[in-house]
Every structure is written in C-alpha cells, then in structure tokens.
Coordinates of C-alpha atoms in Angstrom, one line a residue:
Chain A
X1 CA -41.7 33.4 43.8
X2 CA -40.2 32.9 47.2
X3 CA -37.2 31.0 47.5
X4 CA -38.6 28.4 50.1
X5 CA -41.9 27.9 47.8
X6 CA -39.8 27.2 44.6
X7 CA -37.8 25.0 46.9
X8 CA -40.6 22.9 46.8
X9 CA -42.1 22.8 43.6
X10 CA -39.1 21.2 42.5
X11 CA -38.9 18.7 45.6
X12 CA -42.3 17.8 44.8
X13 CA -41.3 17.5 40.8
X14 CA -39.3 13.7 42.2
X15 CA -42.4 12.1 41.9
X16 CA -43.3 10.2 38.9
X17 CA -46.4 11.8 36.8
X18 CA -45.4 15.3 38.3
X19 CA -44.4 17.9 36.0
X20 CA -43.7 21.2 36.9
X21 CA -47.6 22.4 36.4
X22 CA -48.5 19.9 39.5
X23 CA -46.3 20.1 41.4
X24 CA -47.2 23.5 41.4
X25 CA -51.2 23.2 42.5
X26 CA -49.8 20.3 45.1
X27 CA -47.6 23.1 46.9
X28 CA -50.7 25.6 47.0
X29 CA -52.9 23.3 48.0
X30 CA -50.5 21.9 50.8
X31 CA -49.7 25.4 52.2
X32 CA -53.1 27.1 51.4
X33 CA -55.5 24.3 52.3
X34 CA -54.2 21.5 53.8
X35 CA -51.4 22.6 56.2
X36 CA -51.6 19.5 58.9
X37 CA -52.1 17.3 55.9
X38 CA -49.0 18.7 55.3
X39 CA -47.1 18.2 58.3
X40 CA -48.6 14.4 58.2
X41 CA -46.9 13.9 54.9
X42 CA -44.0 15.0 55.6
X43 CA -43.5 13.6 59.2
X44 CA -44.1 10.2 56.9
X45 CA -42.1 10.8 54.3
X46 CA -38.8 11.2 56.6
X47 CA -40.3 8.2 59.1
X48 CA -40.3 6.0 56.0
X49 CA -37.1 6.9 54.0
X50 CA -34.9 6.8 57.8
X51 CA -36.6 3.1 58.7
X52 CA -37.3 1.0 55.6
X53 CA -34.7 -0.9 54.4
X54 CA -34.8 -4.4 52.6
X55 CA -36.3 -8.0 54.1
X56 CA -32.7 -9.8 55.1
X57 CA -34.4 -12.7 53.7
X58 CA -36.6 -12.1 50.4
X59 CA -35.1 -8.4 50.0
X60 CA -38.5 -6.9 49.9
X61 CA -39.0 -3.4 51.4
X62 CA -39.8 -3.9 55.4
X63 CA -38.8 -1.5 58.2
X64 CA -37.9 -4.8 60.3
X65 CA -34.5 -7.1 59.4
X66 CA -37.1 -10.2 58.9
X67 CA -40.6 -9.2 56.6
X68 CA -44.0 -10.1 57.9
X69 CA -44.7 -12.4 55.7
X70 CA -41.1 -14.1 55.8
X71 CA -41.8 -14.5 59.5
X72 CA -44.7 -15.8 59.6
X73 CA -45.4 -19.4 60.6
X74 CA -48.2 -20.2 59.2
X75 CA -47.2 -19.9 55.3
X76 CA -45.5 -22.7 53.6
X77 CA -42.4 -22.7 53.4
X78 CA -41.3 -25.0 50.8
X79 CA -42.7 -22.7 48.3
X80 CA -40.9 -19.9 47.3
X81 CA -41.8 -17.2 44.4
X82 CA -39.5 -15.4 42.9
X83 CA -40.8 -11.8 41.8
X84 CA -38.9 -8.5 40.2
X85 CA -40.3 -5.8 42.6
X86 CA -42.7 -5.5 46.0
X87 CA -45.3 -4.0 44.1
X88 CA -45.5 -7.9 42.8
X89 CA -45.3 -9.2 46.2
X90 CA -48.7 -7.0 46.8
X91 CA -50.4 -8.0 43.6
X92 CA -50.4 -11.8 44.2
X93 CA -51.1 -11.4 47.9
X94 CA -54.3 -9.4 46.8
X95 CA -55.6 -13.0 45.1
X96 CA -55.1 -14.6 48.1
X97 CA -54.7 -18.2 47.0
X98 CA -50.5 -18.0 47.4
X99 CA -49.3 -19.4 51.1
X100 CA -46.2 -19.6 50.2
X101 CA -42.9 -17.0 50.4
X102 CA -41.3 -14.4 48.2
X103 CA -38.2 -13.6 46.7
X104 CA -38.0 -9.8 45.5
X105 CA -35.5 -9.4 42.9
X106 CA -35.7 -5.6 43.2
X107 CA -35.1 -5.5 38.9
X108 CA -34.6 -7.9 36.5
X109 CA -31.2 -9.1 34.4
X110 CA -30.8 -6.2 31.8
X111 CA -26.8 -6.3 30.3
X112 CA -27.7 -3.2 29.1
X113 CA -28.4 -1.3 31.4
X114 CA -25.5 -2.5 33.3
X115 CA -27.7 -5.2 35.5
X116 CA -26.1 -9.0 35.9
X117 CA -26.8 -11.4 38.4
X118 CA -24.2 -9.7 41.3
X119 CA -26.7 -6.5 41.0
X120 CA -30.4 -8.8 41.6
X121 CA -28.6 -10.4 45.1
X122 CA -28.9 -13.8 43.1
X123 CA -25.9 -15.5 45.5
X124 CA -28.9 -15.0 48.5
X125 CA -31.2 -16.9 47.0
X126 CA -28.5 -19.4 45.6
X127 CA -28.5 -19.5 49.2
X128 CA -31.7 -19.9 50.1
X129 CA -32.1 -23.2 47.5
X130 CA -28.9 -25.1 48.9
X131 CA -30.3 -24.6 52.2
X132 CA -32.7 -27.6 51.0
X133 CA -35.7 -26.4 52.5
X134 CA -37.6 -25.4 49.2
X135 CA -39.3 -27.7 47.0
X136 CA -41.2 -25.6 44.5
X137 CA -39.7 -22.3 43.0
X138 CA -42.4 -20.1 41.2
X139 CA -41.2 -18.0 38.6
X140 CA -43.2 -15.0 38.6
X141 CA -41.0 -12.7 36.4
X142 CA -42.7 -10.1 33.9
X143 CA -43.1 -11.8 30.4
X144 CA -40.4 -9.7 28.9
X145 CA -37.4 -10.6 27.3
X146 CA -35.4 -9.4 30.3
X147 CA -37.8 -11.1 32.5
X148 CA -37.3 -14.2 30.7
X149 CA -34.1 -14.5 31.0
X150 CA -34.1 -13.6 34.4
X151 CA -36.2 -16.8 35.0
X152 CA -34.3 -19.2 32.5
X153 CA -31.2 -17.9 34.5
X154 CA -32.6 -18.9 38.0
X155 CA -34.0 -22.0 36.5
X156 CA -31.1 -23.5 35.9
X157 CA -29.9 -22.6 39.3
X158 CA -32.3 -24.5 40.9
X159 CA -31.6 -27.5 38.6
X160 CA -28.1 -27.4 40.0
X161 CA -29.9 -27.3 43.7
X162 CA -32.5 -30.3 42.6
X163 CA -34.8 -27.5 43.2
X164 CA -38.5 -28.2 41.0
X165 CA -39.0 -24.9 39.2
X166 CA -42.0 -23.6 37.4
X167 CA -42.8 -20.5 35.0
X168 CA -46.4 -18.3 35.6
X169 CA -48.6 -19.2 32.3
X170 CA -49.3 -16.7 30.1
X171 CA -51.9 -15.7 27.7
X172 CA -55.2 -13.8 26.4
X173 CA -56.3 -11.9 29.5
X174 CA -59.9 -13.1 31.6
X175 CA -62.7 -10.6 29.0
X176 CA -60.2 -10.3 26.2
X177 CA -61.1 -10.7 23.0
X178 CA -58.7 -12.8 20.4
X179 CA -59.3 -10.2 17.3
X180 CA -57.6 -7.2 19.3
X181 CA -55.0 -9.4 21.1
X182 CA -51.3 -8.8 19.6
X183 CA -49.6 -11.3 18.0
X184 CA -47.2 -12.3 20.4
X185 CA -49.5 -12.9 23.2
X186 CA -51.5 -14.6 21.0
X187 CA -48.8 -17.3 19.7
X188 CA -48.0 -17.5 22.9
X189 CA -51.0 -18.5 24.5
X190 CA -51.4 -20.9 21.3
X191 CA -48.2 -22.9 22.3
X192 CA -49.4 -23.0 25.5
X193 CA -53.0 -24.5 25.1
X194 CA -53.8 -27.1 27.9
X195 CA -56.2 -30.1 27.8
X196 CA -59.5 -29.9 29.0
X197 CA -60.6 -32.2 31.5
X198 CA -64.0 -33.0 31.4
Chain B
X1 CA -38.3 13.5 8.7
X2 CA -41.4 10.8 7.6
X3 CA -39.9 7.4 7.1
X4 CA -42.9 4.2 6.5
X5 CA -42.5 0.6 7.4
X6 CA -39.1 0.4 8.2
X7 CA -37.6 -3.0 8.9
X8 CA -35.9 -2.8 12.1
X9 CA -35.6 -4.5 15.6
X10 CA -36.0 -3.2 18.8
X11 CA -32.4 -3.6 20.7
X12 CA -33.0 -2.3 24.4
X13 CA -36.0 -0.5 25.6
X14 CA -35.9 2.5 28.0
X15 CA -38.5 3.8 30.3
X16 CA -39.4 7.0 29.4
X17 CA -42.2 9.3 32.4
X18 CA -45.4 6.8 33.6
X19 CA -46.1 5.2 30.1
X20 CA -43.6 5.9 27.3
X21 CA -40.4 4.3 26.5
X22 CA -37.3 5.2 24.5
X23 CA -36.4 2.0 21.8
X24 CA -32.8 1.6 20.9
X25 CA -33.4 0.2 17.2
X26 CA -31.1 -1.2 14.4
X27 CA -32.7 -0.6 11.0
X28 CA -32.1 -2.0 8.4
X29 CA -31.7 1.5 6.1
X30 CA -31.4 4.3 8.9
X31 CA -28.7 2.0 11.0
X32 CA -28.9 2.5 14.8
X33 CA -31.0 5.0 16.3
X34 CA -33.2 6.1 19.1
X35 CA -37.3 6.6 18.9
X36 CA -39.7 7.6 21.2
X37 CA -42.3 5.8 22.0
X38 CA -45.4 7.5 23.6
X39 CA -48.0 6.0 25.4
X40 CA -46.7 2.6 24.4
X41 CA -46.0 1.5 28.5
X42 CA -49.7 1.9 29.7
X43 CA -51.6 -0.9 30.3
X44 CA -54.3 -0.5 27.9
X45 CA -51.2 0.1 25.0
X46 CA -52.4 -2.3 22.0
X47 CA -48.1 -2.4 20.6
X48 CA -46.9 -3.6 24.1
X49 CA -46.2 -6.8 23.0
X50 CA -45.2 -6.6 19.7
X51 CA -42.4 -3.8 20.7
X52 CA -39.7 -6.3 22.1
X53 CA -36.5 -7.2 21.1
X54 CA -35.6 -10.0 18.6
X55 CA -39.3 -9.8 16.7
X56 CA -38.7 -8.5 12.8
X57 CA -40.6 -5.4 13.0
X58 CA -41.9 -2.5 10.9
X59 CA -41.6 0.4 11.7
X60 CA -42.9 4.1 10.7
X61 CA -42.0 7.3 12.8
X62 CA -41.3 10.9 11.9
X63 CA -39.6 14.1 13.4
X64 CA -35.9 15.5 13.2
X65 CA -33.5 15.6 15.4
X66 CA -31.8 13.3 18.3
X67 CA -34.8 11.1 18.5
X68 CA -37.6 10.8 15.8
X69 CA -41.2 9.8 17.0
X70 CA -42.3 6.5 16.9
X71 CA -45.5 6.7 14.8
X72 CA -46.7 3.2 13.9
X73 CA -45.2 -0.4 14.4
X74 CA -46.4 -4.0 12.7
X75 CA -44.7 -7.2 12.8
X76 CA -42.9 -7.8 9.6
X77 CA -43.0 -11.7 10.2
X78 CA -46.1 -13.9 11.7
X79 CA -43.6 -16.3 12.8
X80 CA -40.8 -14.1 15.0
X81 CA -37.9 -16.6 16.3
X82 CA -38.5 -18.6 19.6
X83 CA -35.7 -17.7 21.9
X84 CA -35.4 -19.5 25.1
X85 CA -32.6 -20.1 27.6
X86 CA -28.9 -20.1 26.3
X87 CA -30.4 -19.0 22.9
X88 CA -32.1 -15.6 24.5
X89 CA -29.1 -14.9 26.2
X90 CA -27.0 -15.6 23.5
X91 CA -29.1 -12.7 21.5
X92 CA -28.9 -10.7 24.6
X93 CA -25.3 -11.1 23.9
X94 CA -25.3 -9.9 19.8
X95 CA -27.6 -7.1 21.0
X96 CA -25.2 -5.7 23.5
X97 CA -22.6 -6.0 20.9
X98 CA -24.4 -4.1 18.5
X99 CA -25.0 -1.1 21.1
X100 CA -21.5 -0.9 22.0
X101 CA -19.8 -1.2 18.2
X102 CA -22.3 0.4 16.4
X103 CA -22.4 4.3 15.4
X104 CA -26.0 5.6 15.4
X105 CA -26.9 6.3 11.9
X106 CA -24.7 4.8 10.2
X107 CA -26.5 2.3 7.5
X108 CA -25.1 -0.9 7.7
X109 CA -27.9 -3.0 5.2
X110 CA -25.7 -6.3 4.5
X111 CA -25.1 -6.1 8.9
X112 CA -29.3 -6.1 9.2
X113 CA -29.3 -9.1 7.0
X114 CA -26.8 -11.0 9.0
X115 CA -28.6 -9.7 12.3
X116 CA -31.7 -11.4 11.4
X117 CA -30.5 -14.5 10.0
X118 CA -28.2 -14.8 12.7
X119 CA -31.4 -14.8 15.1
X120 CA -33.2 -17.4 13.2
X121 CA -30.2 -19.8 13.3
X122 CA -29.9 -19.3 17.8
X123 CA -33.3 -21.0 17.8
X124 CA -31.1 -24.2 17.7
X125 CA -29.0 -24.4 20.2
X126 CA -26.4 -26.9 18.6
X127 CA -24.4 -24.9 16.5
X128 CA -24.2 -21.6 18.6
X129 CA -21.1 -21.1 19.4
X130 CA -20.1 -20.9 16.0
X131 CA -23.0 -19.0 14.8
X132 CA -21.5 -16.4 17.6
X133 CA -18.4 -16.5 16.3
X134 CA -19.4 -16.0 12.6
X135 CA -21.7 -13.3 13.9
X136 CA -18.7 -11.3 15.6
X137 CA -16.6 -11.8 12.2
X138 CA -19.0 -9.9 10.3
X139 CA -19.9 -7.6 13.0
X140 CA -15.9 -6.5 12.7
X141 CA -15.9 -6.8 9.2
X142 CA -18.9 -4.4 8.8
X143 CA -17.8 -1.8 11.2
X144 CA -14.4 -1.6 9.5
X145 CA -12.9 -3.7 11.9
X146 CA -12.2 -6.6 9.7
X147 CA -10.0 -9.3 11.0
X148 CA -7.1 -10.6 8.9
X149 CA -7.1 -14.2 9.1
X150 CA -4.9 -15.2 6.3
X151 CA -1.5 -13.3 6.2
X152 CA 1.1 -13.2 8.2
X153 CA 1.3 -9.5 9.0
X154 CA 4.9 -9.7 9.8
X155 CA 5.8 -11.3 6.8
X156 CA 3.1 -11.2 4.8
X157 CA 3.3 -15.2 4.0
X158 CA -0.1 -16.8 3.4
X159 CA -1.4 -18.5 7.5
X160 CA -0.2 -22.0 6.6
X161 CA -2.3 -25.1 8.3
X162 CA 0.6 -26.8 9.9
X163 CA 1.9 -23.8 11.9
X164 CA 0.9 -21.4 14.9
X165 CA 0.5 -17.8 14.7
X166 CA 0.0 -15.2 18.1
X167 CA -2.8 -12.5 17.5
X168 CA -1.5 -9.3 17.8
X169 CA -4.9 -6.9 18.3
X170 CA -5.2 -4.4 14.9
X171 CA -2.5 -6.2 13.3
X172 CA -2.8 -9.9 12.6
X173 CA -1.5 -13.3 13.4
X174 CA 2.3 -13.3 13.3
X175 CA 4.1 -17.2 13.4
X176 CA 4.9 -18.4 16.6
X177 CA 6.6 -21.2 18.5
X178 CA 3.7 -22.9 20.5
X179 CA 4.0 -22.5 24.1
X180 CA 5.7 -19.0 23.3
X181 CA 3.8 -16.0 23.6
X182 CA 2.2 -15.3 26.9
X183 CA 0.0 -12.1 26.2
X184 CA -1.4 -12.9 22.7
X185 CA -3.7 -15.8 22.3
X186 CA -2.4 -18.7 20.2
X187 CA -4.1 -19.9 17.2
X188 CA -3.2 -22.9 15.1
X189 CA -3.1 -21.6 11.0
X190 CA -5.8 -24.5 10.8
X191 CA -8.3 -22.8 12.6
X192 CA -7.9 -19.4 11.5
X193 CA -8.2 -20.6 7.7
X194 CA -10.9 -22.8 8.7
X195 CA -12.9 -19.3 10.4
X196 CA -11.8 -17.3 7.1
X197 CA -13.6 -20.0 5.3
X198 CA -16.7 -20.4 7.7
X199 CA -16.2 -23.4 7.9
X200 CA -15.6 -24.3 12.2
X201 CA -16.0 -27.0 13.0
X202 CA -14.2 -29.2 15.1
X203 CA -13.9 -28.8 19.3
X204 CA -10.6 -27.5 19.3
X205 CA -11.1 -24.6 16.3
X206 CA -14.0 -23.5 18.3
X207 CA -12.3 -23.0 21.6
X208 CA -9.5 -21.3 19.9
X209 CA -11.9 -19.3 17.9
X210 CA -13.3 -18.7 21.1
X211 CA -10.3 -17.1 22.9
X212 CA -9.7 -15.1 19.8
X213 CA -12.6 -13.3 19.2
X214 CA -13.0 -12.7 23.2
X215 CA -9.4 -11.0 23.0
X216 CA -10.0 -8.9 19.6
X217 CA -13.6 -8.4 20.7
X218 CA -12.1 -6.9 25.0
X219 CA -9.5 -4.6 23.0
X220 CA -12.3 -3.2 21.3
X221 CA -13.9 -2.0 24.1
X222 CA -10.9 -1.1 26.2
X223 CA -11.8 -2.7 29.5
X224 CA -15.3 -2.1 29.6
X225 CA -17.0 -5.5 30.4
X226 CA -19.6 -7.1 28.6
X227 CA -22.4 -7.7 31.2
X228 CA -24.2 -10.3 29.0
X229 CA -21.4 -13.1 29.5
X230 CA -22.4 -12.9 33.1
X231 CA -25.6 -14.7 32.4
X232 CA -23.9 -18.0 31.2
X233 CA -23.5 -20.2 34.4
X234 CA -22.4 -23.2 32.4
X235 CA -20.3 -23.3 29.5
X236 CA -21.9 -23.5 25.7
X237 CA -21.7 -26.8 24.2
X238 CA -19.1 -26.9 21.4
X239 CA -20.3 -29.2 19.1

C-alpha cells in the first residue's frame, strides 16, 4: 500500500468507532468517490482545530472569546446551569424551555483519574457566583458517582456564595416500564416521588 | 478461568471504544483486578446502573489473562448504602486508597469485610473521621503495613498514657519531649493506645490521629498526592 494512503488510514483510525476495517473503506471512498467532499472535510477540519477554543465565560467550545449564547441579551441571566461537556449544552437547548446560561465543566471530579477541582476551572465559576449576579444554580451533572460529587462539591460552593442551588430529578425514563428498570434507578426514583396536585 | 457470583465492588470505571468500559474491582476472593465490560456503556445497556461504585455487587466473568470478561453482574444487596456529600467523597477517598495500596490479585477476604462495613457506617456522617481512621488502620494492617502503636521502638517500653512519643515512618513511636521534634508528628501515648484499642474518641485524639495517619499514609506513597482530599472544602466535623 502506498505510503501517503496508509498515512491516512491511520489518521482516520483517531476517530472514535473507527477501527482499522473503516477507516479503510472511508479513505477509498474519499479518494475514489468523493474527492471535493474530501477537500471540504478537510479544509474544515484544520478551520475548526486552528479557531475553536473555549467560551472565556462558561468554557464551552466557541471560536469567539464570548459564546453565543453567553452573549446574548435576551437569556436570563440569573440562572446559570452547570453541565460536564457541550454536547450537554446542545441537549437541553434542543428542549427549548431553558433561558438561562451554562457552565461547561469540560469533565467531571474523578480522583482517579487524576481530576480535582483545579482541572474542571472550578475558581471561574467560584467567580462567577461571588460576582452576585446569579440566583439559581442548576445542577445538571450525569447521575454518576463522579457526577454526584461533582454537584455536592459545587453545591456547597454556592452555599458559601448565598447562591440557591438545585440538582436535575432523576428517575424511570418517559415509556419505561418499572419490571425492566434496574434497581438503582428505581430506588431512586422511589425516594424521590413528588405529590400530585390535583 | 469461569468464576460465578462473585462478591465484589466496582472501584473506578474506565471507558473502554463507543460502549464498553474497563471496572477496577476489589473482590472479595480474587482481590483487586481489572474486567472488561462490553457493551455495558450504550444507552440501551440494562447493568448501567447497577455497575457503579460503592453498590455490593455480584459478579460472574471468565477468560485468562490481564483482564478476564465481565460475564454477568446482580446486586448482592436490595438496599446498597446512600452516599451523599462528605460521605461520597469520603468513599471516594477509601477507594483511591485501595487502588494505590493494593496489589492486584492478591486476596485480602478479612480487607472486603472491612471495605463493606466501612461503607455502611459513612452513611452517617457523625462519626467519620474516625471510621476513616479505623479504615486506614486495617488497610495497613492488611497490606503488611501494620502500625505499631504500643511499643516504644527505641526501647521497647509499653506507649504509656501520660507521655509523648514522635512517629518515626516504618518504625514506631519513640518518647519525646513535647514541642521537640519538628519533622515527625507528635502523638500523646493516650491517643495512640486509645486508636490501638478502637476506641477514638475525644477532639484532640482525633486530630492527632489525623496527622498521624496523613504522615504514615504520604510516606507510603512517596510524594504522590491523593487527589480525593482535594474535594473537601471544609473541614470534617470531629465529633
């Protein structure tokens, strides 16, 4: 195989999901198929990697020092959610119901794996609540042990702020059905149970 | 290698390609050791919520080698413990312990035990402190890193109440004028007997206890820092 092709194949292997096998028929297809696809995707690639960088002010991924949504005027902001990576950020802005800002953590607290509260840029949003602007903090953290933590650990931040701070519910999923629903969801949602109002 | 049902608990989880992971476990008969677990990330995985630390577990896999496959997994207890806040860290804390002390496969049964009773007792938050500090005892004492808390290992003397004895890292607590010794922590006999016993107790014992276990406990791992202490902004309460 040529040297420039194999080249390739084992750039194209960076991507997650793409053994060897594919990244294989995505090089053939590129070169024999598609070549201005090509060109396109790669012109992208390097446009993308030289200009993103992160949101100066809720550390999400934005080509300009101040995000979109961090800039714009017509979001509240006195509410502030605090998620682990953008692909969060893009999740609740898909339900459309959130005015508020964001706070991308870019990870969550994980000792283990060498991750403390220096690593998640914890001392800009300490920041962010002194600043007194905020009066709501949504914790939207991944039910995980590491994502609770996480939130128990910025909670008690903003109780030394006099920040309010609330936690996401969660519980049996919207269609699920209790019988195949793992225990620990399950107690959870239990412990959790809310009034109805009628 | 087939092993069934397995008590164990899951210490750290790895991601592992788009939907597996690799666990870190402590077993109770097979010590530490690492499993893969396939498929067990995707969203439609049905043991994605029972594979997390601090829940007793069950666990089956099979395979030789480095790391064995994960084959089935069941919750050994309905009730697992409820760890929130300074509790959950706290268990953060014995897990990243147990990573760093531990040899993988080496069985420590009596260790497991301690593990999960140790969990059960975070839940309150009152006595943690000490329930961290017994933990770490037996954690040395199990690894063959036992501390000696009731000789003088200079002289040999029995630790006496009345008097105060330096620390001296893989040797012992050697008498001591108070005020003294500058590099070693000092530790009245009082509270060392009182630790041997299990018995802490009072404020003072506790913060001494405190000091030296965080001294025996930093010489173990020759400068490498524990992350998880990072993750208490305010101090524990004593008492």
């Amino acid at each position: 195989m040529s040297p420039l092709l194999q080249q390739l194949i084992d750039a194209l292997k960076c991507l997650p999901g793409v053994g060897p096998k594919s990244a294989q028929r995505m090089a053939f297809h590129l070169l024999e198929r598609d070549r201005s696809g090509a060109k396109h995707l790669a012109d992208a690639l390097i446009e993308a990697v030289d200009k993103i960088g992160h949101c100066k002010s809720c550390r999400t991924l934005s080509e300009t020092d101040i995000c979109g949504i961090c800039e714009s005027t017509s979001r509240d902001n006195s509410v502030l959610c605090v998620v682990e990576t953008p692909a969060d950020v893009l999740a609740i802005e898909h339900i459309a119901e959130y005015r508020g800002k964001y706070f991308v953590l870019m990870g969550h607290l994980s000792p283990l794996d060498g991750i403390g509260p220096d690593e998640l840029g914890l001392d800009l949003l300490e920041q962010k609540l002194a600043a007194g602007d905020i009066n709501e903090l949504i914790l939207a953290t991944n039910p995980t042990v590491e994502g609770e933590t996480t939130a128990h650990y910025i909670s008690e931040m903003a109780a030394e702020h006099q920040v309010e701070a609330t936690r996401i519910a969660h519980g049996v999923p919207l269609g699920g059905e209790l019988e195949y629903i793992d225990a620990g969801t399950l107690a959870h949602a239990f412990s959790g149970r809310q009034r109805i109002r009628v | 290698m087939q092993v069934n049902a397995e008590p164990a608990y899951i210490l750290h989880k790895r991601p592992y390609r788009e939907t597996s992971q690799i666990l870190e476990v402590f077993s109770r008969n097979h010590g530490r050791l690492s499993l893969m677990s396939r498929g067990s990330r995707s969203p439609r995985s049905r043991t994605s919520g029972i594979l997390q630390p601090f829940r007793p577990l069950l666990l089956g896999w099979y395979g030789r080698g480095e790391m064995p496959n994960l084959r089935d997994v069941d919750t050994a207890d309905a009730r697992p413990p409820e760890l929130r806040g300074k509790s959950l860290m706290s268990a953060m804390y014995l897990n990243e312990l147990l990573v760093i002390l531990l040899h993988r496969n080496d069985v420590h049964e009596a260790l497991f035990t301690d593990y999960h009773e140790t969990l059960s007792t975070l839940q309150q938050t009152t006595r943690l402190e000490v329930n961290l500090r017994n933990f770490e005892k037996n954690l040395l004492e199990h690894t063959g890193f036992g501390l000696n808390l009731v000789h003088d290992a200079d002289s040999g003397e029995p630790v006496l109440s009345d008097r105060y004895y330096a620390y001296h890292f893989e040797h012992g607590p050697v008498c001591c004028q108070p005020g003294s010794c500058r590099q070693n922590p000092v530790i009245s006999g009082s509270s060392l007997l009182a630790f041997d016993a299990g018995e802490l107790e009072t404020p003072g014992s506790i913060a001494e206890i405190k000091k030296l276990m965080r001294y025996v406990i930093n010489s173990h791992l020759g400068g490498k820092k524990l992350k998880s202490r990072e993750l208490f902004r305010s101090p524990l309460k004593t008492a």
